[in-house]
Coordinates of C-alpha atoms in Angstrom, one line a residue:
Chain A
X1 CA -2.5 -5.1 -7.4
X2 CA -4.1 -3.7 -4.5
X3 CA -2.4 -0.7 -4.0
X4 CA -4.3 1.1 -7.2
X5 CA -7.7 0.2 -5.8
X6 CA -8.7 3.2 -4.2
X7 CA -8.4 3.4 -0.6
X8 CA -11.8 2.3 0.9
X9 CA -12.5 3.8 4.1
X10 CA -9.6 6.9 5.3
X11 CA -10.4 9.8 2.9
X12 CA -6.4 10.8 3.2
X13 CA -6.4 10.8 -0.6
X14 CA -8.7 13.9 -0.6
X15 CA -6.8 15.5 1.4
X16 CA -3.5 15.7 -0.6
X17 CA -5.0 17.8 -4.0
X18 CA -4.0 21.1 -2.4
X19 CA -2.0 23.6 -4.1
X20 CA 1.4 22.4 -3.4
X21 CA 4.2 24.5 -3.4
X22 CA 6.3 25.8 -4.9
X23 CA 9.4 23.9 -5.1
X24 CA 10.7 21.7 -3.0
X25 CA 12.3 22.9 0.2
X26 CA 11.9 23.5 4.2
X27 CA 9.9 26.8 4.4
X28 CA 6.9 27.0 5.9
X29 CA 4.0 29.2 5.5
X30 CA 2.0 31.0 7.8
X31 CA -0.6 29.0 8.2
X32 CA 1.5 25.9 9.3
X33 CA 3.3 27.8 11.7
X34 CA 0.2 28.5 13.4
X35 CA -1.1 25.1 13.2
X36 CA 2.2 23.9 14.5
X37 CA 2.2 26.7 17.9
X38 CA -1.2 25.2 18.9
X39 CA 0.0 22.0 18.5
X40 CA 3.2 22.7 21.3
X41 CA 0.6 25.0 23.3
X42 CA -1.8 21.5 23.7
X43 CA 1.2 19.9 24.1
X44 CA 3.2 22.1 26.8
X45 CA -1.0 22.5 29.1
X46 CA -0.6 18.5 28.8
X47 CA 1.9 18.1 30.5
X48 CA 2.0 21.1 32.7
X49 CA -1.1 22.5 32.6
X50 CA -3.1 20.8 35.7
X51 CA -0.2 22.0 37.9
X52 CA -1.0 25.9 36.8
X53 CA -5.1 25.0 37.5
X54 CA -7.1 28.0 39.9
X55 CA -9.3 25.0 41.3
X56 CA -9.0 21.0 41.5
X57 CA -10.5 19.6 38.9
X58 CA -12.9 17.4 40.8
X59 CA -13.6 20.0 43.3
X60 CA -16.7 21.6 43.3
X61 CA -16.7 25.8 44.0
X62 CA -19.7 27.4 43.2
X63 CA -22.8 26.8 43.9
X64 CA -24.5 27.5 41.3
X65 CA -23.9 25.4 38.4
X66 CA -24.0 26.6 34.5
X67 CA -22.1 29.3 35.6
X68 CA -21.0 32.3 33.6
X69 CA -17.4 33.2 32.4
X70 CA -16.7 35.7 35.6
X71 CA -12.9 37.1 36.5
X72 CA -13.3 34.2 39.5
X73 CA -14.0 31.2 36.9
X74 CA -12.4 31.9 33.6
X75 CA -14.8 29.1 31.8
X76 CA -17.5 29.4 33.8
X77 CA -18.5 26.3 36.0
X78 CA -19.7 22.6 34.6
X79 CA -23.2 21.0 35.7
X80 CA -21.9 20.4 39.2
X81 CA -20.3 23.8 40.1
X82 CA -16.8 22.7 39.1
X83 CA -14.7 25.3 37.7
X84 CA -14.9 24.2 33.9
X85 CA -11.2 25.9 32.9
X86 CA -9.2 23.2 35.8
X87 CA -11.1 20.9 34.0
X88 CA -10.2 21.6 30.5
X89 CA -6.4 21.5 31.4
X90 CA -6.6 18.0 33.0
X91 CA -8.3 17.0 30.2
X92 CA -6.0 18.2 27.7
X93 CA -3.7 15.2 29.6
X94 CA -6.4 12.6 29.3
X95 CA -6.9 13.5 25.5
X96 CA -4.0 14.7 24.1
X97 CA -2.0 11.7 26.2
X98 CA -4.3 8.7 25.1
X99 CA -4.8 9.7 21.5
X100 CA -0.9 10.3 21.2
X101 CA -0.3 6.5 22.7
X102 CA -3.0 5.3 20.5
X103 CA -1.6 6.7 16.9
X104 CA 1.9 5.9 18.2
X105 CA 1.0 2.3 18.9
X106 CA -0.4 2.4 15.5
X107 CA 1.6 4.1 13.1
X108 CA 4.5 1.7 14.6
X109 CA 3.2 -1.0 14.0
X110 CA 1.4 -0.8 11.1
X111 CA 4.6 0.9 9.2
X112 CA 7.2 -2.2 10.6
X113 CA 4.4 -4.4 9.5
X114 CA 4.1 -2.6 6.1
X115 CA 8.1 -2.4 5.6
X116 CA 8.3 -5.8 6.2
X117 CA 5.3 -6.8 4.2
X118 CA 7.1 -4.8 1.3
X119 CA 10.1 -6.1 1.2
X120 CA 9.3 -9.6 2.2
X121 CA 6.7 -10.1 -0.5
X122 CA 5.1 -13.5 -1.6
X123 CA 2.4 -15.4 0.9
X124 CA 3.4 -13.5 4.2
X125 CA 2.2 -9.7 2.3
X126 CA -1.0 -11.3 0.3
X127 CA -2.0 -13.2 3.7
X128 CA -1.7 -10.2 5.9
X129 CA -3.2 -6.9 3.2
X130 CA -6.1 -9.2 2.8
X131 CA -6.4 -9.7 6.7
X132 CA -6.1 -5.8 7.3
X133 CA -8.3 -5.1 3.8
X134 CA -10.2 -7.0 5.5
X135 CA -10.4 -5.4 9.0
X136 CA -11.2 -1.7 7.3
X137 CA -14.0 -3.1 6.6
X138 CA -15.3 -2.4 10.4
X139 CA -16.9 0.8 11.2
X140 CA -14.7 2.9 13.4
X141 CA -16.8 4.0 16.7
X142 CA -19.0 0.9 16.0
X143 CA -16.0 -1.6 16.8
X144 CA -15.2 0.9 19.8
X145 CA -18.5 -0.1 21.2
X146 CA -18.6 -3.4 21.1
X147 CA -14.7 -3.3 22.2
X148 CA -16.5 -1.4 25.6
X149 CA -19.4 -2.9 26.0
X150 CA -17.7 -6.5 26.1
X151 CA -14.5 -5.5 28.3
X152 CA -15.3 -2.8 30.0
X153 CA -14.4 1.1 29.7
X154 CA -10.6 1.9 31.2
X155 CA -7.3 3.5 29.9
X156 CA -5.7 0.3 27.8
X157 CA -8.4 -1.0 26.4
X158 CA -9.3 2.6 24.7
X159 CA -5.7 2.9 23.8
X160 CA -5.2 -0.8 22.4
X161 CA -8.9 -0.3 21.1
X162 CA -8.4 2.7 18.9
X163 CA -4.7 1.6 17.8
X164 CA -6.3 -1.6 16.6
X165 CA -8.7 1.0 15.0
X166 CA -6.2 2.6 12.9
X167 CA -3.2 0.2 12.5
X168 CA -4.4 -1.3 9.2
X169 CA -5.1 2.4 7.5
X170 CA -1.2 3.2 8.7
X171 CA -0.1 -0.2 7.1
X172 CA -1.2 0.2 3.8
X173 CA 0.0 3.5 3.4
X174 CA 3.7 2.9 4.3
X175 CA 3.1 -0.1 2.5
X176 CA 2.9 1.0 -0.9
X177 CA 5.3 4.1 0.3
X178 CA 7.9 0.8 0.8
X179 CA 6.6 -1.3 -2.1
X180 CA 8.2 1.9 -4.4
X181 CA 11.4 2.4 -2.8
X182 CA 12.2 -2.1 -2.7
X183 CA 12.5 -2.0 -5.8
X184 CA 15.1 1.1 -6.7
X185 CA 19.3 -0.1 -6.8
X186 CA 20.2 0.9 -2.9
X187 CA 17.6 -1.8 -2.1
X188 CA 18.6 -4.2 -4.1
X189 CA 22.3 -3.3 -3.5
X190 CA 21.8 -3.8 0.0
X191 CA 19.6 -7.5 -0.4
X192 CA 22.7 -8.5 -2.7
X193 CA 25.2 -7.6 -0.1
X194 CA 23.4 -10.5 1.9
X195 CA 21.8 -7.7 4.5
X196 CA 19.2 -8.9 6.7
X197 CA 15.5 -8.2 7.1
X198 CA 15.7 -5.9 9.4
X199 CA 19.0 -4.1 8.0
X200 CA 17.0 -3.6 5.1
X201 CA 13.6 -2.3 6.6
X202 CA 15.3 0.0 8.9
X203 CA 18.2 1.5 7.4
X204 CA 17.3 1.3 3.8
X205 CA 13.7 1.8 3.1
X206 CA 12.1 4.1 6.9
X207 CA 14.9 6.7 6.1
X208 CA 13.0 7.2 3.0
X209 CA 9.0 7.4 3.9
X210 CA 9.2 8.7 7.3
X211 CA 8.5 11.8 5.9
X212 CA 5.3 10.7 4.3
X213 CA 4.9 8.5 7.1
X214 CA 4.7 11.3 10.0
X215 CA 2.0 13.6 8.1
X216 CA -0.1 9.9 7.4
X217 CA 0.8 9.6 11.7
X218 CA -0.7 13.1 12.3
X219 CA -3.9 12.7 10.3
X220 CA -4.2 9.1 11.9
X221 CA -3.8 11.5 15.1
X222 CA -6.6 13.9 14.2
X223 CA -8.8 10.7 14.0
X224 CA -8.1 9.2 17.2
X225 CA -8.8 12.2 18.7
X226 CA -12.6 12.6 17.0
X227 CA -13.3 9.0 17.2
X228 CA -12.4 8.9 21.6
X229 CA -14.5 12.2 21.9
X230 CA -17.0 10.6 20.4
X231 CA -16.7 7.1 22.7
X232 CA -16.4 10.0 25.2
X233 CA -19.6 11.6 24.1
X234 CA -21.4 8.7 23.9
X235 CA -20.1 7.9 27.7
X236 CA -18.1 5.0 26.7
X237 CA -14.4 7.1 26.4
X238 CA -12.9 7.9 30.2
X239 CA -15.1 7.5 32.9
X240 CA -15.9 9.7 35.5
X241 CA -14.7 11.9 38.1
X242 CA -12.5 11.8 35.5
X243 CA -13.0 13.1 31.9
X244 CA -11.6 14.4 29.2
X245 CA -13.0 16.6 26.0
X246 CA -15.5 15.0 24.9
X247 CA -16.7 13.3 28.2
X248 CA -16.4 17.3 29.2
X249 CA -18.9 17.7 26.2
X250 CA -21.2 15.1 27.5
X251 CA -21.3 16.1 30.7
X252 CA -22.5 19.3 30.1
X253 CA -24.8 18.4 27.4
X254 CA -27.6 19.9 29.2
X255 CA -26.4 23.8 29.6
X256 CA -26.6 23.7 26.0
X257 CA -29.8 25.0 25.7
X258 CA -28.4 27.6 28.2
X259 CA -25.6 28.5 26.2
X260 CA -23.7 27.6 28.9
X261 CA -19.3 28.5 28.2
X262 CA -19.3 25.0 29.7
X263 CA -20.1 22.9 26.9
X264 CA -18.7 25.8 24.3
X265 CA -15.0 25.9 25.7
X266 CA -14.2 22.0 25.5
X267 CA -15.7 22.0 22.2
X268 CA -13.5 24.6 21.2
X269 CA -10.3 22.9 22.8
X270 CA -11.3 19.6 20.5
X271 CA -12.0 21.7 17.3
X272 CA -8.7 24.2 17.8
X273 CA -6.6 20.8 18.1
X274 CA -7.5 18.6 15.5
X275 CA -8.0 22.1 12.9
X276 CA -4.4 23.2 14.4
X277 CA -3.5 19.6 13.3
X278 CA -4.7 19.5 10.0
X279 CA -3.8 22.9 9.3
X280 CA 0.0 22.0 10.1
X281 CA 0.1 19.1 7.8
X282 CA -1.3 19.9 4.9
X283 CA 0.9 22.7 5.1
X284 CA 4.1 20.8 5.9
X285 CA 6.9 21.9 3.2
X286 CA 6.8 19.7 0.3
X287 CA 10.6 18.0 1.3
X288 CA 9.1 16.4 4.2
X289 CA 5.8 15.2 2.8
X290 CA 7.0 14.1 -0.6
X291 CA 10.1 13.0 0.3
X292 CA 9.7 9.6 -1.9
X293 CA 8.5 11.1 -4.9
Chain B
X1 CA -4.8 -13.2 -17.9
X2 CA -6.1 -11.3 -21.4
X3 CA -6.6 -7.7 -20.4
X4 CA -10.5 -7.4 -20.9
X5 CA -10.8 -9.7 -18.3
X6 CA -8.6 -8.0 -15.1
X7 CA -11.7 -5.8 -14.2
X8 CA -13.8 -8.8 -13.5
X9 CA -11.1 -10.4 -11.6
X10 CA -10.8 -7.0 -9.1
X11 CA -14.5 -8.0 -8.8
X12 CA -14.4 -10.9 -7.8
X13 CA -11.1 -9.9 -5.4
X14 CA -12.7 -7.4 -4.3
X15 CA -16.4 -9.3 -3.1
X16 CA -13.6 -12.0 -1.6
X17 CA -12.6 -9.4 0.9
X18 CA -16.3 -8.7 1.4
X19 CA -16.8 -11.7 2.5
X20 CA -14.2 -12.7 4.2
X21 CA -14.8 -9.0 6.0
X22 CA -18.4 -10.7 7.0
X23 CA -17.4 -14.2 8.6
X24 CA -13.7 -11.7 10.3
X25 CA -16.9 -9.2 11.7
X26 CA -19.0 -12.1 12.9
X27 CA -16.4 -13.5 14.4
X28 CA -15.3 -10.3 16.6
X29 CA -18.8 -9.2 17.3
X30 CA -19.6 -13.0 18.8
X31 CA -16.6 -13.6 20.9
X32 CA -16.4 -10.0 21.8
X33 CA -19.2 -10.4 24.0
X34 CA -17.9 -13.7 25.1
X35 CA -15.1 -12.0 26.8
X36 CA -17.4 -10.9 29.0
X37 CA -16.0 -10.8 32.6
X38 CA -18.6 -13.2 34.7
X39 CA -21.3 -15.8 33.4
X40 CA -23.9 -14.1 31.1
X41 CA -26.5 -16.2 33.9
X42 CA -25.1 -14.9 37.0
X43 CA -25.1 -11.8 35.9
X44 CA -28.7 -12.3 34.4
X45 CA -30.2 -13.7 37.6
X46 CA -28.0 -11.3 40.5
X47 CA -25.9 -12.4 43.3
X48 CA -28.2 -13.8 45.5
X49 CA -29.0 -16.9 43.3
X50 CA -27.7 -20.1 44.3
X51 CA -26.0 -22.3 42.0
X52 CA -28.4 -24.6 41.0
X53 CA -30.3 -22.0 39.8
X54 CA -27.0 -20.5 37.6
X55 CA -26.7 -24.1 36.2
X56 CA -30.6 -24.6 35.5
X57 CA -30.7 -21.3 33.0
X58 CA -27.3 -21.7 31.4
X59 CA -28.6 -25.2 30.5
X60 CA -31.5 -23.3 29.6
X61 CA -30.1 -20.9 27.6
X62 CA -28.0 -23.6 26.2
X63 CA -24.3 -21.4 27.6
X64 CA -23.1 -24.8 28.3
X65 CA -22.5 -25.3 25.0
X66 CA -19.3 -25.3 23.3
X67 CA -18.0 -21.8 21.8
X68 CA -17.7 -22.7 18.5
X69 CA -21.2 -24.4 18.5
X70 CA -23.5 -21.4 19.6
X71 CA -20.9 -19.4 16.9
X72 CA -22.8 -21.3 14.3
X73 CA -25.9 -21.8 15.9
X74 CA -25.9 -18.1 16.5
X75 CA -25.1 -17.4 12.3
X76 CA -27.8 -19.6 11.1
X77 CA -30.0 -18.0 13.6
X78 CA -29.2 -14.5 11.9
X79 CA -29.2 -15.9 8.2
X80 CA -32.4 -16.7 9.3
X81 CA -33.8 -13.8 11.2
X82 CA -33.6 -15.5 14.6
X83 CA -31.7 -12.7 16.0
X84 CA -32.8 -14.0 19.6
X85 CA -34.5 -12.5 22.5
X86 CA -33.6 -9.6 24.7
X87 CA -31.7 -9.9 28.5
X88 CA -33.2 -7.2 29.7
X89 CA -36.7 -7.0 28.8
X90 CA -37.2 -10.6 27.0
X91 CA -38.5 -9.3 24.0
X92 CA -37.4 -10.7 20.9
X93 CA -34.7 -9.2 19.4
X94 CA -36.4 -8.5 15.4
X95 CA -39.5 -7.0 17.2
X96 CA -37.1 -4.6 19.2
X97 CA -35.4 -3.7 16.1
X98 CA -38.4 -3.6 13.7
X99 CA -39.7 -1.0 15.2
X100 CA -36.8 0.9 15.1
X101 CA -35.3 0.2 11.6
X102 CA -37.8 2.4 9.7
X103 CA -36.6 5.7 11.7
X104 CA -33.2 4.7 11.0
X105 CA -33.7 4.3 7.2
X106 CA -35.6 7.0 7.1
X107 CA -33.2 9.3 8.6
X108 CA -30.7 8.1 6.3
X109 CA -32.7 8.5 3.2
X110 CA -33.7 12.2 4.0
X111 CA -30.4 13.2 4.2
X112 CA -28.7 11.2 1.4
X113 CA -31.6 12.7 -0.8
X114 CA -30.4 16.2 0.1
X115 CA -27.1 16.1 0.8
X116 CA -25.9 14.6 -2.6
X117 CA -27.7 17.0 -4.7
X118 CA -25.9 19.5 -2.4
X119 CA -22.8 18.3 -2.2
X120 CA -22.3 17.3 -6.1
X121 CA -23.2 21.1 -7.3
X122 CA -20.8 22.3 -4.4
X123 CA -17.8 20.1 -5.2
X124 CA -18.1 20.4 -8.7
X125 CA -18.4 23.9 -8.5
X126 CA -15.2 24.6 -6.5
X127 CA -13.4 22.6 -8.8
X128 CA -14.9 25.1 -11.5
X129 CA -14.0 28.2 -10.1
X130 CA -10.3 26.6 -8.2
X131 CA -9.0 29.3 -6.2
X132 CA -11.2 31.5 -5.9
X133 CA -13.1 32.9 -3.0
X134 CA -16.2 30.5 -3.1
X135 CA -13.4 27.8 -3.9
X136 CA -11.4 29.0 -1.2
X137 CA -14.9 29.9 1.6
X138 CA -15.7 26.0 0.5
X139 CA -12.6 24.7 1.5
X140 CA -12.5 25.9 4.8
X141 CA -16.0 25.4 5.7
X142 CA -15.1 21.7 4.8
X143 CA -12.2 21.6 6.6
X144 CA -13.7 22.6 9.8
X145 CA -16.4 19.9 9.7
X146 CA -14.0 17.0 9.2
X147 CA -12.0 18.1 11.9
X148 CA -14.7 18.1 14.4
X149 CA -16.2 15.4 15.7
X150 CA -20.4 14.7 15.1
X151 CA -21.3 16.1 18.2
X152 CA -20.2 19.3 17.6
X153 CA -21.8 19.5 14.6
X154 CA -24.7 18.2 16.1
X155 CA -24.2 21.4 19.1
X156 CA -23.7 23.8 16.8
X157 CA -26.8 23.4 15.4
X158 CA -28.7 22.5 18.5
X159 CA -27.0 26.7 19.5
X160 CA -28.1 28.1 16.4
X161 CA -30.8 27.2 15.2
X162 CA -32.8 25.8 18.4
X163 CA -31.4 28.0 21.1
X164 CA -30.2 31.6 19.4
X165 CA -32.5 31.3 16.3
X166 CA -35.0 29.5 18.4
X167 CA -36.6 28.6 14.6
X168 CA -36.9 24.7 15.7
X169 CA -36.8 21.9 18.7
X170 CA -33.8 20.8 20.0
X171 CA -35.0 17.3 21.1
X172 CA -36.5 15.4 18.1
X173 CA -38.8 12.8 19.6
X174 CA -41.8 13.4 22.0
X175 CA -42.4 16.5 20.3
X176 CA -45.2 17.4 17.8
X177 CA -46.1 15.1 15.3
X178 CA -49.1 15.9 14.5
X179 CA -48.9 17.6 11.4
X180 CA -46.3 18.4 7.9
X181 CA -44.9 21.5 9.4
X182 CA -44.6 20.1 13.0
X183 CA -43.1 17.3 11.5
X184 CA -40.4 18.8 9.1
X185 CA -39.3 20.7 12.3
X186 CA -38.8 17.3 14.2
X187 CA -36.7 15.6 11.6
X188 CA -34.6 19.0 10.8
X189 CA -32.3 18.7 13.1
X190 CA -31.0 15.5 13.0
X191 CA -30.7 15.7 9.2
X192 CA -29.2 19.5 8.8
X193 CA -26.2 17.6 11.2
X194 CA -25.6 14.7 9.0
X195 CA -26.0 16.8 5.6
X196 CA -23.4 18.7 7.0
X197 CA -21.1 15.4 7.9
X198 CA -21.7 13.5 4.6
X199 CA -21.5 16.7 2.1
X200 CA -18.4 17.8 3.8
X201 CA -16.6 14.5 2.9
X202 CA -18.5 14.4 -0.2
X203 CA -17.0 18.1 -1.4
X204 CA -13.6 17.2 -1.1
X205 CA -13.8 14.5 -2.9
X206 CA -15.5 15.8 -5.7
X207 CA -14.0 18.8 -6.2
X208 CA -10.4 16.3 -6.1
X209 CA -12.5 14.0 -8.5
X210 CA -13.2 17.3 -11.7
X211 CA -9.5 18.9 -10.7
X212 CA -7.9 15.8 -11.4
X213 CA -9.8 15.6 -14.5
X214 CA -8.8 18.9 -15.2
X215 CA -5.7 18.5 -15.2
X216 CA -5.8 15.8 -17.8
X217 CA -4.2 16.7 -21.7
X218 CA -7.6 15.9 -23.3
X219 CA -8.9 19.2 -21.1
X220 CA -5.9 21.1 -21.9
X221 CA -6.7 21.1 -25.9
X222 CA -10.5 22.4 -24.6
X223 CA -8.8 25.0 -22.9
X224 CA -6.7 25.2 -26.2
X225 CA -9.7 25.8 -28.7
X226 CA -11.5 28.5 -27.0
X227 CA -13.9 26.0 -25.0
X228 CA -15.1 28.5 -21.9
X229 CA -14.7 27.2 -18.5
X230 CA -18.1 25.9 -18.1
X231 CA -17.9 23.8 -21.3
X232 CA -14.5 22.8 -20.2
X233 CA -15.6 21.4 -17.1
X234 CA -19.8 20.0 -17.4
X235 CA -18.9 18.7 -20.9
X236 CA -14.7 17.5 -21.6
X237 CA -14.1 16.6 -17.6
X238 CA -17.0 15.8 -15.9
X239 CA -18.0 12.6 -18.1
X240 CA -14.5 11.3 -17.4
X241 CA -15.1 12.2 -13.8
X242 CA -18.3 10.5 -13.4
X243 CA -16.5 6.9 -12.1
X244 CA -15.0 9.0 -9.3
X245 CA -17.5 11.1 -7.8
X246 CA -20.5 7.8 -8.0
X247 CA -17.3 6.0 -5.9
X248 CA -17.0 9.5 -3.5
X249 CA -20.8 9.1 -2.8
X250 CA -21.3 5.7 -1.9
X251 CA -17.7 6.4 0.6
X252 CA -19.5 9.9 2.5
X253 CA -22.7 7.5 2.8
X254 CA -20.8 4.9 4.6
X255 CA -19.8 7.4 7.2
X256 CA -23.1 7.7 8.3
X257 CA -22.4 4.5 9.9
X258 CA -20.5 6.5 12.0
X259 CA -22.5 9.9 12.2
X260 CA -25.6 8.7 12.7
X261 CA -24.6 7.1 15.7
X262 CA -23.7 10.3 17.7
X263 CA -26.7 11.7 15.8
X264 CA -29.8 9.8 17.0
X265 CA -28.2 9.8 20.6
X266 CA -27.6 13.6 20.7
X267 CA -31.1 14.0 19.1
X268 CA -32.7 11.1 20.9
X269 CA -34.2 9.9 17.7
X270 CA -35.3 6.2 18.1
X271 CA -33.4 4.5 15.8
X272 CA -31.3 1.2 15.4
X273 CA -28.4 3.6 16.6
X274 CA -29.6 4.6 19.9
X275 CA -30.7 1.5 20.3
X276 CA -27.7 0.5 20.1
X277 CA -26.0 3.1 22.3
X278 CA -28.5 1.8 25.1
X279 CA -28.2 -1.8 25.0
X280 CA -24.5 -1.3 25.5
X281 CA -25.3 0.5 28.8
X282 CA -27.6 -3.0 30.0
X283 CA -24.7 -5.0 28.4
X284 CA -28.0 -6.6 26.6
X285 CA -25.8 -8.9 24.2
X286 CA -27.8 -10.5 21.9
X287 CA -29.5 -6.9 21.0
X288 CA -25.8 -5.7 20.4
X289 CA -25.1 -8.2 18.1
X290 CA -27.9 -7.7 15.9
X291 CA -27.3 -4.0 15.7
X292 CA -24.1 -4.6 15.3
X293 CA -24.2 -6.9 12.7
X294 CA -26.7 -4.5 11.1
X295 CA -24.4 -1.4 11.2
X296 CA -21.1 -3.9 9.9
X297 CA -23.3 -5.1 7.1
X298 CA -24.8 -1.6 5.4
X299 CA -21.3 -1.0 6.2
X300 CA -19.4 -3.1 4.1
X301 CA -22.0 -3.0 1.4
X302 CA -21.4 0.4 1.0
X303 CA -17.9 0.9 0.4
X304 CA -17.4 -2.5 -1.2
X305 CA -20.1 -0.6 -3.8
X306 CA -18.1 2.8 -3.6
X307 CA -14.7 0.0 -5.1
X308 CA -16.9 -1.8 -6.9
X309 CA -17.7 1.5 -8.6
X310 CA -13.9 3.0 -9.6
X311 CA -12.9 -0.6 -10.4
X312 CA -15.7 -1.0 -13.5
X313 CA -15.3 3.2 -14.3
X314 CA -11.6 3.0 -14.8
X315 CA -11.1 3.0 -18.0
X316 CA -7.8 2.2 -17.9
X317 CA -8.3 -1.5 -16.8
X318 CA -10.4 -2.5 -19.6

């Protein structure tokens, strides 16, 4: 019954009205391809980037602070005279890594619970759905603030908090898809054969909702990057001397009135990552995105 | 169940969920702060405190009672407007918040008044001329704003208006508020930033809602009868899209709750959100709890309102 009342916190319903690709197919358009290239680039940077950093990320290499872009410092220097390029390369590891861990945790938990609720139905579904609906009514940044105030900030705490914030949405999304698949004949047949719930979930339902679920995972990744950057920007995310991209913006915010590159480049890094994920998801081949329709 | 009762059933159900959320939120807010490593009394008295002094303070603060009875006491106090005393400066939390709440509400109000008309006309316009250059420009702009964190919109606004154009002060407070012109200038930056953030959402949702009604058979009928595009959108589609649009407005305004936290911090604006962020860094629990409750309640009311509008405006449920 709740499935047809509108989702209240995630704007995902609105991001899907774009002109659909003509007919089903595996074709990517060029916007999607550009998005994918940028995503792969940042993924690669997070994996091996720090090895190519020209300076150690924590070392003060210049006497001047908020230095401009020069041949020696490609992206200028920060408020202590550290090399921004090296810090961004290192920060990629925090931003991408934490967000990826958070979104994987949130979506795997949400999707499994969602499929279980759809298959089991009854009281289990009812109670879990109402409880997680209720959880959806907590503003995400605020939840992060309270948790960090309570237990302090560390990387495991951040991952768990971000996962907890986005799990209910993922649950709701997967459940709605799984409820549709659950009524199909092949599931009924499998159930009549006497297959167990884990079999039904993993072999019958999951393959049929995987495409949309992965698209949803991408959107959630963007939200998580945004909230993580927001927390770091408030000084409650990754703690110094380490810094993710949000923390880099915070550290150097005083350079803003000087128009320092130290503020601009980390901002560009965040924007390029989130915008490219959105571009990629928006232009996924319809075969992947709308598999269940 | 008779069909005419269905919307009311959904309304009651939605209100029930809101109430449940409120209970969970208050529970979470209270016990999250209980998780704090160490004891509040020890933190307050510092390392040099004798065990007797700590025990005395604990008894005085009622900390040796069981957690559940303190929770109930806190909840009752909250309902009666007694928010407790700040740990840091011993002031009444009510007084601390009262001074700031007006500022935050003013910021939110001005932002809403400014962004709703702009966002609605842009959203409806984009839907009316769907696929045109205007539509595509609006789409690209809104996607960009949605995809970046709030603080980047703020950073960009400072960069453009304060650094390059030098029109406005970068910080809102401490700035001179003697004349109306100066006050407008001080408010401008936070309001511009917040408006951008919530307008982007509102434009997308409005556009989607209007386009959805444009795809219905009766609008196609109007088109076939030769109605102009303007007439088709404004007379035929818009009245039926009003429910979803109102829903979109309420949902977008709820984004203010997150946005205001970032914006007040970056512009040093003396509102409740800034108070809360400062309280988090000093670990001032009663203050954090009260601010968190204020934010949660306003967010919850807005999204509940949005859902109620959606339920009541859906003619299929009648």
